[in-house]
CSV table of C-alpha atoms and ligand atoms in Angstrom, one decimal:
chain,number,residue,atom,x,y,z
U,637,UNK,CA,42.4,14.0,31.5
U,638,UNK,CA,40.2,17.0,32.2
U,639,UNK,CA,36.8,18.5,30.3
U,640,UNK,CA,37.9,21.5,28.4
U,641,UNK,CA,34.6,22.6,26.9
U,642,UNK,CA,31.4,21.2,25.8
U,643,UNK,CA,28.8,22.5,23.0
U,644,UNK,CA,25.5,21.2,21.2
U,645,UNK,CA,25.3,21.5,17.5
U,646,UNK,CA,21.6,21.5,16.5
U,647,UNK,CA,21.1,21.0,12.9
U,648,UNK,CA,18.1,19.6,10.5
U,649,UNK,CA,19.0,17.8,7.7
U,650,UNK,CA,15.5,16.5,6.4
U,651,UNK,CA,14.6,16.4,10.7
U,652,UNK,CA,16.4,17.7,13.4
U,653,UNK,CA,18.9,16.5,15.7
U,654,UNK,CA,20.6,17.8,18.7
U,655,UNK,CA,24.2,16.6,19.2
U,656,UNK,CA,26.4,17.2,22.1
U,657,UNK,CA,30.5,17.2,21.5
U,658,UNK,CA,32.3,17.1,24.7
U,659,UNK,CA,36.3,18.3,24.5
U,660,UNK,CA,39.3,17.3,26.5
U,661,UNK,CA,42.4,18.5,27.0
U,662,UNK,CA,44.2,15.4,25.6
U,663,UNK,CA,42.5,16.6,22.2
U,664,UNK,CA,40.0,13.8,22.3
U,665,UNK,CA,36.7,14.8,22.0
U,666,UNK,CA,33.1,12.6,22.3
U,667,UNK,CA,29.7,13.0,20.9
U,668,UNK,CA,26.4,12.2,22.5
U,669,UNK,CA,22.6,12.2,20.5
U,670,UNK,CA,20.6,15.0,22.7
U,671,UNK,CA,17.5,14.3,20.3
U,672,UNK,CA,14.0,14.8,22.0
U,673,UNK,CA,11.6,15.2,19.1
U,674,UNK,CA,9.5,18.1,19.0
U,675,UNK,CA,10.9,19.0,22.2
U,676,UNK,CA,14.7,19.8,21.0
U,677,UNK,CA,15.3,23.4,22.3
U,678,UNK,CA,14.3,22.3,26.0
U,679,UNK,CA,17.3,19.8,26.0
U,680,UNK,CA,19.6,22.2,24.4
U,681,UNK,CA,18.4,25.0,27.4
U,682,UNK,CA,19.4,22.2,29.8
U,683,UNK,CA,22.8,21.4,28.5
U,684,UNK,CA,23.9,24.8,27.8
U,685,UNK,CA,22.8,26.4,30.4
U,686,UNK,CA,23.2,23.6,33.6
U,687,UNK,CA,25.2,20.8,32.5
U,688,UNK,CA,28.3,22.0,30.6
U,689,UNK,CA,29.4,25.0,32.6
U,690,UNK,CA,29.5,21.5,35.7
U,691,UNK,CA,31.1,19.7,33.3
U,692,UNK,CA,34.2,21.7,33.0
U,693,UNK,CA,37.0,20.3,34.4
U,694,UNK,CA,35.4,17.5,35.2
U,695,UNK,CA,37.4,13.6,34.7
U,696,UNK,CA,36.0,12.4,31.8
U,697,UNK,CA,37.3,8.9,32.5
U,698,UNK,CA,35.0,9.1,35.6
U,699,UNK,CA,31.7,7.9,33.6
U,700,UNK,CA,29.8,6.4,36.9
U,701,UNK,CA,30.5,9.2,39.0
U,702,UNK,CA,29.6,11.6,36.5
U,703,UNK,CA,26.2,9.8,35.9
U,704,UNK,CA,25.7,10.1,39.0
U,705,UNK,CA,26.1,13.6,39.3
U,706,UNK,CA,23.9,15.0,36.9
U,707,UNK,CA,21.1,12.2,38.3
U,708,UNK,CA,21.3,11.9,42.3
U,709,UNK,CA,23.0,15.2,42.4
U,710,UNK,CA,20.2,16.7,40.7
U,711,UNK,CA,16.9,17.4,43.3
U,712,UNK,CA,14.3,17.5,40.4
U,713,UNK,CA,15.2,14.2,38.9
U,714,UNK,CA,13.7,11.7,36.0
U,715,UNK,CA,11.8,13.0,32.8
U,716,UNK,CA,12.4,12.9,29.4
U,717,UNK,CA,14.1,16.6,29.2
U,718,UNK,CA,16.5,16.0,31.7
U,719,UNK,CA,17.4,12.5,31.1
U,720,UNK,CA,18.1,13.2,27.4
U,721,UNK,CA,20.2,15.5,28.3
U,722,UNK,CA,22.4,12.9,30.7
U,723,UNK,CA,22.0,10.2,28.3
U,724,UNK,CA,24.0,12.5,25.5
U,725,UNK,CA,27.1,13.5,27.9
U,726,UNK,CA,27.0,9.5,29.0
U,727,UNK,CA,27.4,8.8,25.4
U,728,UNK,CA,30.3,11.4,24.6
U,729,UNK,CA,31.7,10.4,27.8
U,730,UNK,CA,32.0,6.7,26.6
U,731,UNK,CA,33.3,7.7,23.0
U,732,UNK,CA,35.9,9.1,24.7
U,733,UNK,CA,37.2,6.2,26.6
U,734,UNK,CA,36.6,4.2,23.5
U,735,UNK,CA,38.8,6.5,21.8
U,736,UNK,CA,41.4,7.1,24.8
U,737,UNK,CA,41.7,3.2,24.4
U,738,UNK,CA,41.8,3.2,21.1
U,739,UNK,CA,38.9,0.4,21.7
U,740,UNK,CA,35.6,0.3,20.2
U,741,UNK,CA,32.6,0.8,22.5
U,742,UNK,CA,31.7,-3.0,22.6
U,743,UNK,CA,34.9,-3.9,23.6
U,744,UNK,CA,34.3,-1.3,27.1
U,745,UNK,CA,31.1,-3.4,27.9
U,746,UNK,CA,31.6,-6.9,27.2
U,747,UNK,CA,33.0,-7.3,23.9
U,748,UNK,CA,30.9,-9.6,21.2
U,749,UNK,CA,28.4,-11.6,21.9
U,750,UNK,CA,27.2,-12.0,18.5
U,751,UNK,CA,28.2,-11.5,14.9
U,752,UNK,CA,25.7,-8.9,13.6
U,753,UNK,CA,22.2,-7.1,15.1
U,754,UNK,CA,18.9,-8.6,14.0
U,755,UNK,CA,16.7,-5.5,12.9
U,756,UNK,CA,12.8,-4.9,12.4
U,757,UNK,CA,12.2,-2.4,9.5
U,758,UNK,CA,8.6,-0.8,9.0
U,759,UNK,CA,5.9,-1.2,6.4
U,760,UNK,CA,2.8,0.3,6.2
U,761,UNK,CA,0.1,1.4,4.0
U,762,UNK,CA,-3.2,2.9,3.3
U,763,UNK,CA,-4.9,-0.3,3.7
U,764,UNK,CA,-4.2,-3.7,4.3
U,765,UNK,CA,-3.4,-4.6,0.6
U,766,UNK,CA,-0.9,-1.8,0.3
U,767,UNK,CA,0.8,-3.1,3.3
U,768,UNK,CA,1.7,-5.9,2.6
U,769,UNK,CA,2.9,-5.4,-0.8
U,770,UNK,CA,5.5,-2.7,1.0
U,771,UNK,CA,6.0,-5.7,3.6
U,772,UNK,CA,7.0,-7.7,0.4
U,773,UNK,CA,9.3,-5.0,-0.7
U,774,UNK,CA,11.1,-5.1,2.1
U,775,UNK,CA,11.5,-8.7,2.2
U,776,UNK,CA,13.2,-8.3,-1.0
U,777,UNK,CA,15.7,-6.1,0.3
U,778,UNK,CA,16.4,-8.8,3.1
U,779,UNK,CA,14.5,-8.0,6.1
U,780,UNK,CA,13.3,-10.7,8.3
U,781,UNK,CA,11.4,-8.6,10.5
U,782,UNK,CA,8.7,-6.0,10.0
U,783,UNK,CA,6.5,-4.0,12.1
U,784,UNK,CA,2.8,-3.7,10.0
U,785,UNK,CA,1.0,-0.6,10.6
U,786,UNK,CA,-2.3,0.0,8.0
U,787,UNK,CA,-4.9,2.4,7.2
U,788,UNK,CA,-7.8,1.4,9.1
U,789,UNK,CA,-11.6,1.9,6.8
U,790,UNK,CA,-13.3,5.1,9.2
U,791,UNK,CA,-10.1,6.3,10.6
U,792,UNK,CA,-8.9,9.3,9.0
U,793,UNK,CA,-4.9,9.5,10.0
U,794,UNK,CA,-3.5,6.3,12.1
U,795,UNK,CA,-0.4,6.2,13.5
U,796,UNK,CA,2.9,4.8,11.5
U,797,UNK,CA,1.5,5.5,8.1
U,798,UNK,CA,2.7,8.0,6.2
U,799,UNK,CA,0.5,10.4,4.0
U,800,UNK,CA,2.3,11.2,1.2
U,801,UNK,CA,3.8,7.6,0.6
U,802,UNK,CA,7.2,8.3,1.6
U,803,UNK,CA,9.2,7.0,4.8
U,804,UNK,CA,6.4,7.8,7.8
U,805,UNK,CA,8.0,11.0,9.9
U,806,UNK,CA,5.2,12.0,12.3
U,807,UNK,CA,6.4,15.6,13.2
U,808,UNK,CA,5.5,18.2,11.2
U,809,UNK,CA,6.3,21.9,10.9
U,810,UNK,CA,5.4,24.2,13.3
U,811,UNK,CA,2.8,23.6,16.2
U,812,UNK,CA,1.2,20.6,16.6
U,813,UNK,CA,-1.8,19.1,14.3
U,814,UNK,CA,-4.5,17.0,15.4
U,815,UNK,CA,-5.8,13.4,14.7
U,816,UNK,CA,-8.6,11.8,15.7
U,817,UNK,CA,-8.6,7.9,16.0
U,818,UNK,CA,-11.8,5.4,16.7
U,819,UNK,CA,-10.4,2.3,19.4
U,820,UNK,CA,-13.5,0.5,17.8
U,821,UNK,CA,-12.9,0.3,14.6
U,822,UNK,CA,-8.7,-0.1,14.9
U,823,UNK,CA,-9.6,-3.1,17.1
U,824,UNK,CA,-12.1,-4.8,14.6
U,825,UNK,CA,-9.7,-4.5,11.8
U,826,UNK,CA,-6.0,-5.2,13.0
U,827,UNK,CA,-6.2,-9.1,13.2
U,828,UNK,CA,-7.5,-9.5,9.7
U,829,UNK,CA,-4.4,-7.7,8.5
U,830,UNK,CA,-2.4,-10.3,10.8
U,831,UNK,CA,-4.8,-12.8,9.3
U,832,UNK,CA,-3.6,-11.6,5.7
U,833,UNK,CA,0.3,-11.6,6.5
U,834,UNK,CA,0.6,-14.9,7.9
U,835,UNK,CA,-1.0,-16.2,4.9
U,836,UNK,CA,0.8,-14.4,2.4
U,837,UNK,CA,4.1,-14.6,4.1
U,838,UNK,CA,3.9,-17.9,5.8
U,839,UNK,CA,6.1,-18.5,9.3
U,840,UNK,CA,9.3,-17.7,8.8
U,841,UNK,CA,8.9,-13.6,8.9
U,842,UNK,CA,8.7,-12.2,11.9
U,843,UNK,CA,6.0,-9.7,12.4
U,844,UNK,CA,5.4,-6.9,14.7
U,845,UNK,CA,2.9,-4.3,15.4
U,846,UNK,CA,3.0,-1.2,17.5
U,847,UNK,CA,-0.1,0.4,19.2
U,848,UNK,CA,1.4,3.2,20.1
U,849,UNK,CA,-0.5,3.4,23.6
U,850,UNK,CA,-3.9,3.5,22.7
U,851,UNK,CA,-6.0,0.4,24.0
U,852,UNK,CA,-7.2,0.6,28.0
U,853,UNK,CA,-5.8,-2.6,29.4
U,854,UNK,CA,-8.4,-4.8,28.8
U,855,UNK,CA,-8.9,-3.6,25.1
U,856,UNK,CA,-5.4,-4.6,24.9
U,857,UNK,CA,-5.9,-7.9,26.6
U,858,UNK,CA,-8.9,-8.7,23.7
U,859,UNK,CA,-6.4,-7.5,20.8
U,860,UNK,CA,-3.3,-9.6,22.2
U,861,UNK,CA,-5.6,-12.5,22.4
U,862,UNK,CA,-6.8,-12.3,19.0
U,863,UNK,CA,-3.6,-11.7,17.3
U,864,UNK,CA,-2.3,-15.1,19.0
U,865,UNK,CA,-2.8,-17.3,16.2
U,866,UNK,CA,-0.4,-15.0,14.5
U,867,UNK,CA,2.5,-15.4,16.3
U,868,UNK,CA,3.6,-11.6,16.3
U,869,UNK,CA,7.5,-11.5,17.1
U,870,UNK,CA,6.1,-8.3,19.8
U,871,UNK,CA,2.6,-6.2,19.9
U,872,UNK,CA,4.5,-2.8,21.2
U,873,UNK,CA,2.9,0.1,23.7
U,874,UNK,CA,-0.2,-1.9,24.1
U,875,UNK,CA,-1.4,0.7,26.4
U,876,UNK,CA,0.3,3.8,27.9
U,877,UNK,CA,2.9,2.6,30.4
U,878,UNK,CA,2.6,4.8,32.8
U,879,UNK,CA,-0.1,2.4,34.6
U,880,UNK,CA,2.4,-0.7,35.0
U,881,UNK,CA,0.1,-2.2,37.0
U,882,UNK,CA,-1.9,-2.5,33.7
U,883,UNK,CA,0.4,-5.1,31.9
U,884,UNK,CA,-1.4,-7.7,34.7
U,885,UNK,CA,-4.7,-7.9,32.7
U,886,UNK,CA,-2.7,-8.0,29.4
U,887,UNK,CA,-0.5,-10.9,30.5
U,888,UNK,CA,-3.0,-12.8,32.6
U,889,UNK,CA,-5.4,-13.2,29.1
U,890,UNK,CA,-2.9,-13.8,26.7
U,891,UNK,CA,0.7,-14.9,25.3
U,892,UNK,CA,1.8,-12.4,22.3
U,893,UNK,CA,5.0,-11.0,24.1
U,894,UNK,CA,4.8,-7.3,24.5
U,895,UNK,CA,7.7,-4.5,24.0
U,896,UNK,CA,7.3,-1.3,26.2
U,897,UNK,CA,8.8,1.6,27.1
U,898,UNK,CA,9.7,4.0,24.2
U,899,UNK,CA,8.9,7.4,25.7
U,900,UNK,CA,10.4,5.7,29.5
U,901,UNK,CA,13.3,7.3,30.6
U,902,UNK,CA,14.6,5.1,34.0
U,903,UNK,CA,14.8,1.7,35.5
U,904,UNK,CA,11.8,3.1,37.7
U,905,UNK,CA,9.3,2.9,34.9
U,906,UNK,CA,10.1,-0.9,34.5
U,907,UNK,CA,10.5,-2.3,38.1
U,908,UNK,CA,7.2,-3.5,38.7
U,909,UNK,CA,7.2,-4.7,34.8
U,910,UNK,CA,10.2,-6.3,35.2
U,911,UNK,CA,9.9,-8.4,38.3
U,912,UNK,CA,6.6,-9.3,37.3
U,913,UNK,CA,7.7,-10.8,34.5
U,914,UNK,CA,4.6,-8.2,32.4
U,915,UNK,CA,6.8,-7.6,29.6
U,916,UNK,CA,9.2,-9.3,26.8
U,917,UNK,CA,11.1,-6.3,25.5
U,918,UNK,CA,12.9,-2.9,26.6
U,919,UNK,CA,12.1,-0.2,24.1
U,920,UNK,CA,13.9,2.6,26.4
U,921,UNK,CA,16.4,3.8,23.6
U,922,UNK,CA,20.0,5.3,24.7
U,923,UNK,CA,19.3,8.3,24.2
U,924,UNK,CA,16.6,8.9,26.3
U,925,UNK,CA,16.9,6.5,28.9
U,926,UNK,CA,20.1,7.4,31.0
U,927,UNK,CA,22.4,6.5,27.9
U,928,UNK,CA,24.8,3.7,28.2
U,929,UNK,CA,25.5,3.4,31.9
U,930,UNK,CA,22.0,3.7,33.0
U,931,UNK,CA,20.6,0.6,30.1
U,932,UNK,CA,23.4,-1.6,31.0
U,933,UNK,CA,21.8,-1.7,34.7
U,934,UNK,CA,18.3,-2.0,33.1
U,935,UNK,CA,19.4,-4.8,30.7
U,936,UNK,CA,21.0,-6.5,33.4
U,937,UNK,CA,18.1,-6.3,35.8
U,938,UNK,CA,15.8,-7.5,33.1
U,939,UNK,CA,17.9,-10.5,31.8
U,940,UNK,CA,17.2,-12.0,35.6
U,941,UNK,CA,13.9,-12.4,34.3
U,942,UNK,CA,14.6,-13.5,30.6
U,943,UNK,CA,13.5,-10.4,29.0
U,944,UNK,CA,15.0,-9.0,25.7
U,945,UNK,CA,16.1,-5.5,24.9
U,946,UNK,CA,14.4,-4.1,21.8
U,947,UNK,CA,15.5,-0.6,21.1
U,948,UNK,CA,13.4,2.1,20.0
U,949,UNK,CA,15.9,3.1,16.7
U,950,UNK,CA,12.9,5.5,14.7
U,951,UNK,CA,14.5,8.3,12.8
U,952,UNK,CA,14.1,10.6,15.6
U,953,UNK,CA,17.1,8.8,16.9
U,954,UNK,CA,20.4,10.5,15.2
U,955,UNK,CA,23.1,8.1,13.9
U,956,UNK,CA,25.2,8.8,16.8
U,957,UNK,CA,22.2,6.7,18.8
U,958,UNK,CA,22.1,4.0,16.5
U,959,UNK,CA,26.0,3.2,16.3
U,960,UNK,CA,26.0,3.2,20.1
U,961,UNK,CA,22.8,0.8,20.5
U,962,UNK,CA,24.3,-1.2,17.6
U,963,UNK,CA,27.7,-1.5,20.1
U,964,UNK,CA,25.4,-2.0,23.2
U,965,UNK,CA,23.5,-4.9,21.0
U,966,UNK,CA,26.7,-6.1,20.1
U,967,UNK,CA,27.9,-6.5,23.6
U,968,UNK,CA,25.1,-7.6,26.2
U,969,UNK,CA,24.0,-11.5,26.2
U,970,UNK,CA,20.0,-10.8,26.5
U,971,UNK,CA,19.9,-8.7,23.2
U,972,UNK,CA,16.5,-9.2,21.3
U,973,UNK,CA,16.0,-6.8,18.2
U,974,UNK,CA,16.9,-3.8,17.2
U,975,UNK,CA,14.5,-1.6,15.0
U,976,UNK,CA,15.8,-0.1,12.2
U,977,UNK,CA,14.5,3.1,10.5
U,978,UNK,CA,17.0,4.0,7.7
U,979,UNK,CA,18.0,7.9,7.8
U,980,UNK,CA,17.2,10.0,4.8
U,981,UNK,CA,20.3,10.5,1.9
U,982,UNK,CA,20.6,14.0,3.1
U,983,UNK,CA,21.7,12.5,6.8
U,984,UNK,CA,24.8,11.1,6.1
U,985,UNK,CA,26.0,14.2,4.5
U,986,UNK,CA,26.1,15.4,8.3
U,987,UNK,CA,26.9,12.3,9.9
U,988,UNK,CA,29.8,10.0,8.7
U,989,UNK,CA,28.5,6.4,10.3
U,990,UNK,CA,30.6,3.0,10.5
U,991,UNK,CA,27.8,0.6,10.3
U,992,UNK,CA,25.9,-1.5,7.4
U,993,UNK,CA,22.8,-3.2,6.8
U,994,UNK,CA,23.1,-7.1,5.2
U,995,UNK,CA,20.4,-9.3,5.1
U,996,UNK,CA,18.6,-8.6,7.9
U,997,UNK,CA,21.2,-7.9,10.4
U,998,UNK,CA,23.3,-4.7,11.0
U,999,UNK,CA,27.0,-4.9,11.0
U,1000,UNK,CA,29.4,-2.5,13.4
U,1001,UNK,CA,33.2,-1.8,12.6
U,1002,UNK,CA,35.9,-1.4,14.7
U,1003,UNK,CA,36.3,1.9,14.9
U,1004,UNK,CA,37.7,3.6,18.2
U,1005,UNK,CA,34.5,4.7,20.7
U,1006,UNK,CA,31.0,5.3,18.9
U,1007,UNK,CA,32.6,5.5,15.8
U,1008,UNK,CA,30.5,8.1,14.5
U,1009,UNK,CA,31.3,11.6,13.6
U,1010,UNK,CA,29.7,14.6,12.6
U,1011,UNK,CA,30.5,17.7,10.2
U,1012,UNK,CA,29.7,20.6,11.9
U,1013,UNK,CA,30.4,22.6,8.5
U,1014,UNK,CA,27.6,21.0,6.9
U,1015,UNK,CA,25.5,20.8,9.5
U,1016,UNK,CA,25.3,24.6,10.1
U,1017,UNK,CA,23.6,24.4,6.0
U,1018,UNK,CA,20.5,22.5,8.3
U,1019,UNK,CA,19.3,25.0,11.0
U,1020,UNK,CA,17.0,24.1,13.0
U,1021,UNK,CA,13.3,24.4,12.1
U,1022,UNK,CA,10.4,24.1,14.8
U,1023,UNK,CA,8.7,21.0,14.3
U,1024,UNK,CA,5.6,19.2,16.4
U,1025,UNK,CA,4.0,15.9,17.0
U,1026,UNK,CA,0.6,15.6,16.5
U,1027,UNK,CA,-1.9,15.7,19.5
U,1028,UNK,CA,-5.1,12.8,19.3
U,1029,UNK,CA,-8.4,12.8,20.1
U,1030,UNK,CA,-11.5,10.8,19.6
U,1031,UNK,CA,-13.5,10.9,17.0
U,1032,UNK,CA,-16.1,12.8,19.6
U,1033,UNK,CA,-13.2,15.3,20.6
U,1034,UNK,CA,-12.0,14.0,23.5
U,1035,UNK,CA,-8.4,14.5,23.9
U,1036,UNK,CA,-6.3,11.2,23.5
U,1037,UNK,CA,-3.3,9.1,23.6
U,1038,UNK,CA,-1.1,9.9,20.5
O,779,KDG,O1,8.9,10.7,17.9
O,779,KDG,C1,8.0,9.7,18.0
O,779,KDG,C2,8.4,8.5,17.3
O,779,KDG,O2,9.8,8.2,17.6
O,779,KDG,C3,7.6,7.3,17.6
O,779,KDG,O3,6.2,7.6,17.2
O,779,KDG,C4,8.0,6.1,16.8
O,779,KDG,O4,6.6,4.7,18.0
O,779,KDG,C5,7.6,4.8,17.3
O,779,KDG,C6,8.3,3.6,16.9
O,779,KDG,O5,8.0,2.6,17.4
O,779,KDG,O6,9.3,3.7,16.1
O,780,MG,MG1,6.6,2.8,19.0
């Protein structure tokens, strides 16, 4: 089997996504999520212009080899650009073994280990009130887990809630647009909303929270030792990971388990976390972290030391992401969570998907590969449109942690 061809369909239904479709001369053909928010056009330069003219002709069948490839082979090596870009053709490369099989992906790494994929949903509101009524709601719909993120009194925009009360999507159109944030006054509020939760929703819900990097280590260690009576299912980016040395102070003060590594992209941002024991969950998504080959090493190295995967699944992610971590969940023994975003209506008019939310779990079928595909038709309706993250600073100016 030989690589024909290879092209990346950018499109934005409601947000954009960058998809890769890799073609073989048996007719098959594979698709891998390339999506790097706000930063899409530097992944789609990479691919086009370095990675599929060295594709052609390449084996597909050859998935290690051709990992390896576009990493060792490659002298500037690591970062979030590049490894995007591998994780997509790792992805299309395994759809098209799954569909060369006629297998689905879970049945290429392991087969089942469980019957469906526990997943976290979000809720958040203006203030605490409002946040957990919406935490309520989803109840209602079945979730058993929810990440809380609230207004904070002072604060003027903080992260994960939304401004206009619809889903929370933190890029915005054009360049970026700034925040300010106050560590002070998110620390002093945060447990009572805990505080609230638990005794509104008793013990049986789990509940997470994400700090999206913004406590120093020890302002981490105080809030992860306060939310303790809580029983949080994961308090996520404490601080900003690139200081692993960091998660010492956080562990050696307190218990709540802690989920990192969302904007990691290799096993090399974990090692230290990892055989440390620092750290409860993986957040390194698919699609940014090496793609399939690359996480099944990580996941293995990390259930040595009894931690849990816990996907990054925002909806940043495209559904071609999400069917492959649902397989990946599926599959591996030391699965955790899976979080959960649900795409806009407007999504699956590009993407047709093959899995299902049910009480609390998500359900995969059997479906040859990823299972996922894409109509390029409609997605050529959605061009692209330049969108940003915001940038943070303090409320004195300082630039920040977003
Ligand atoms: O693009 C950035 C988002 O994916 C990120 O802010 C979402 O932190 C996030 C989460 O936990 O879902
Ligand atoms: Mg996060």
């Amino acid at each position: 089997m030989k690589i024909t061809d290879a092209k990346v369909i950018v499109c934005s239904p409601g947000r954009n996504f960058v998809t890769l479709k890799i073609f073989t001369d048996e007719g098959i053909y594979g698709l891998g999520d390339a999506t790097l928010n706000g930063m899409e056009k530097a992944v789609v330069s990479y691919l086009e212009n370095y990675c599929v003219p060295a594709l052609i002709g390449k084996d597909p069948r050859n998935i290690e080899d051709i990992w390896h490839f576009f990493y060792k082979g490659a002298y500037w090596k690591r970062g979030s650009v590049t490894m995007t870009a591998v994780s997509a053709i790792d992805m299309a490369l395994w759809d098209i073994k799954g569909k060369a099989l006629n297998t689905p992906l879970y049945n290429l790494i392991g087969g089942k280990s469980r019957n469906g994929i526990l997943v976290y949903c979000h809720a958040n509101g203006r203030d605490a009130e409002e946040t957990i009524e919406k935490a309520g709601q989803k109840i209602e719909q079945g979730f058993r887990a929810i990440r809380l993120q609230s207004g904070i009194p002072g604060i003027e925009h903080t992260y994960g809630v939304s401004k206009d009360n619809k889903p929370y999507e933190p890029a915005e159109k054009g360049l970026a647009q700034t925040e300010y944030w106050d560590t002070a006054r998110y620390l002093n509020f945060i447990p009572s909303l805990f505080k609230k939760a638990r005794a509104e929703f008793g013990d049986d819900i789990h509940l997470l929270h994400d700090v999206h990097h913004r406590c120093t280590p020890v302002e981490a260690a105080r809030l992860a030792r306060e939310l303790e009576p809580y029983h949080l299912f994961w308090l996520e980016d404490p601080v900003s990971g690139e200081l692993q040395e960091g998660l010492r102070l956080i562990r050696s003060h307190s218990t709540t388990p802690i989920a990192i590594g969302e904007v990691f992209n290799s096993v090399y941002d974990y090692t230290t976390l990892i055989t440390e024991q620092l750290i409860d969950y993986i957040r390194m998504p698919l699609v940014h972290g090496g793609g399939i080959t690359h996480l099944l090493k990580v996941a293995s190295m990390a259930s040595v030391y009894h931690i849990q995967t816990g996907f990054h699944g925002a909806t940043d992610l495209s559904p071609v992401n999400m069917a492959a971590a649902i397989h990946f969940n599926m599959a591996i023994n030391n699965f955790g969570i899976q979080e959960y975003m649900p795409h806009q209506e407007i999504v699956n008019e590009v993407f047709k998907t093959n899995f299902n939310f049910d009480k609390g779990f998500l359900f995969i079928d059997d479906t040859p590969g990823i299972g996922v595909d894409i109509d390029e038709k409609k997605a050529a309706k959605y061009p692209y449109q330049m969108a940003s993250l915001p940038v943070n600073r303090k409320s004195d100016g300082t630039m920040f942690y977003w």
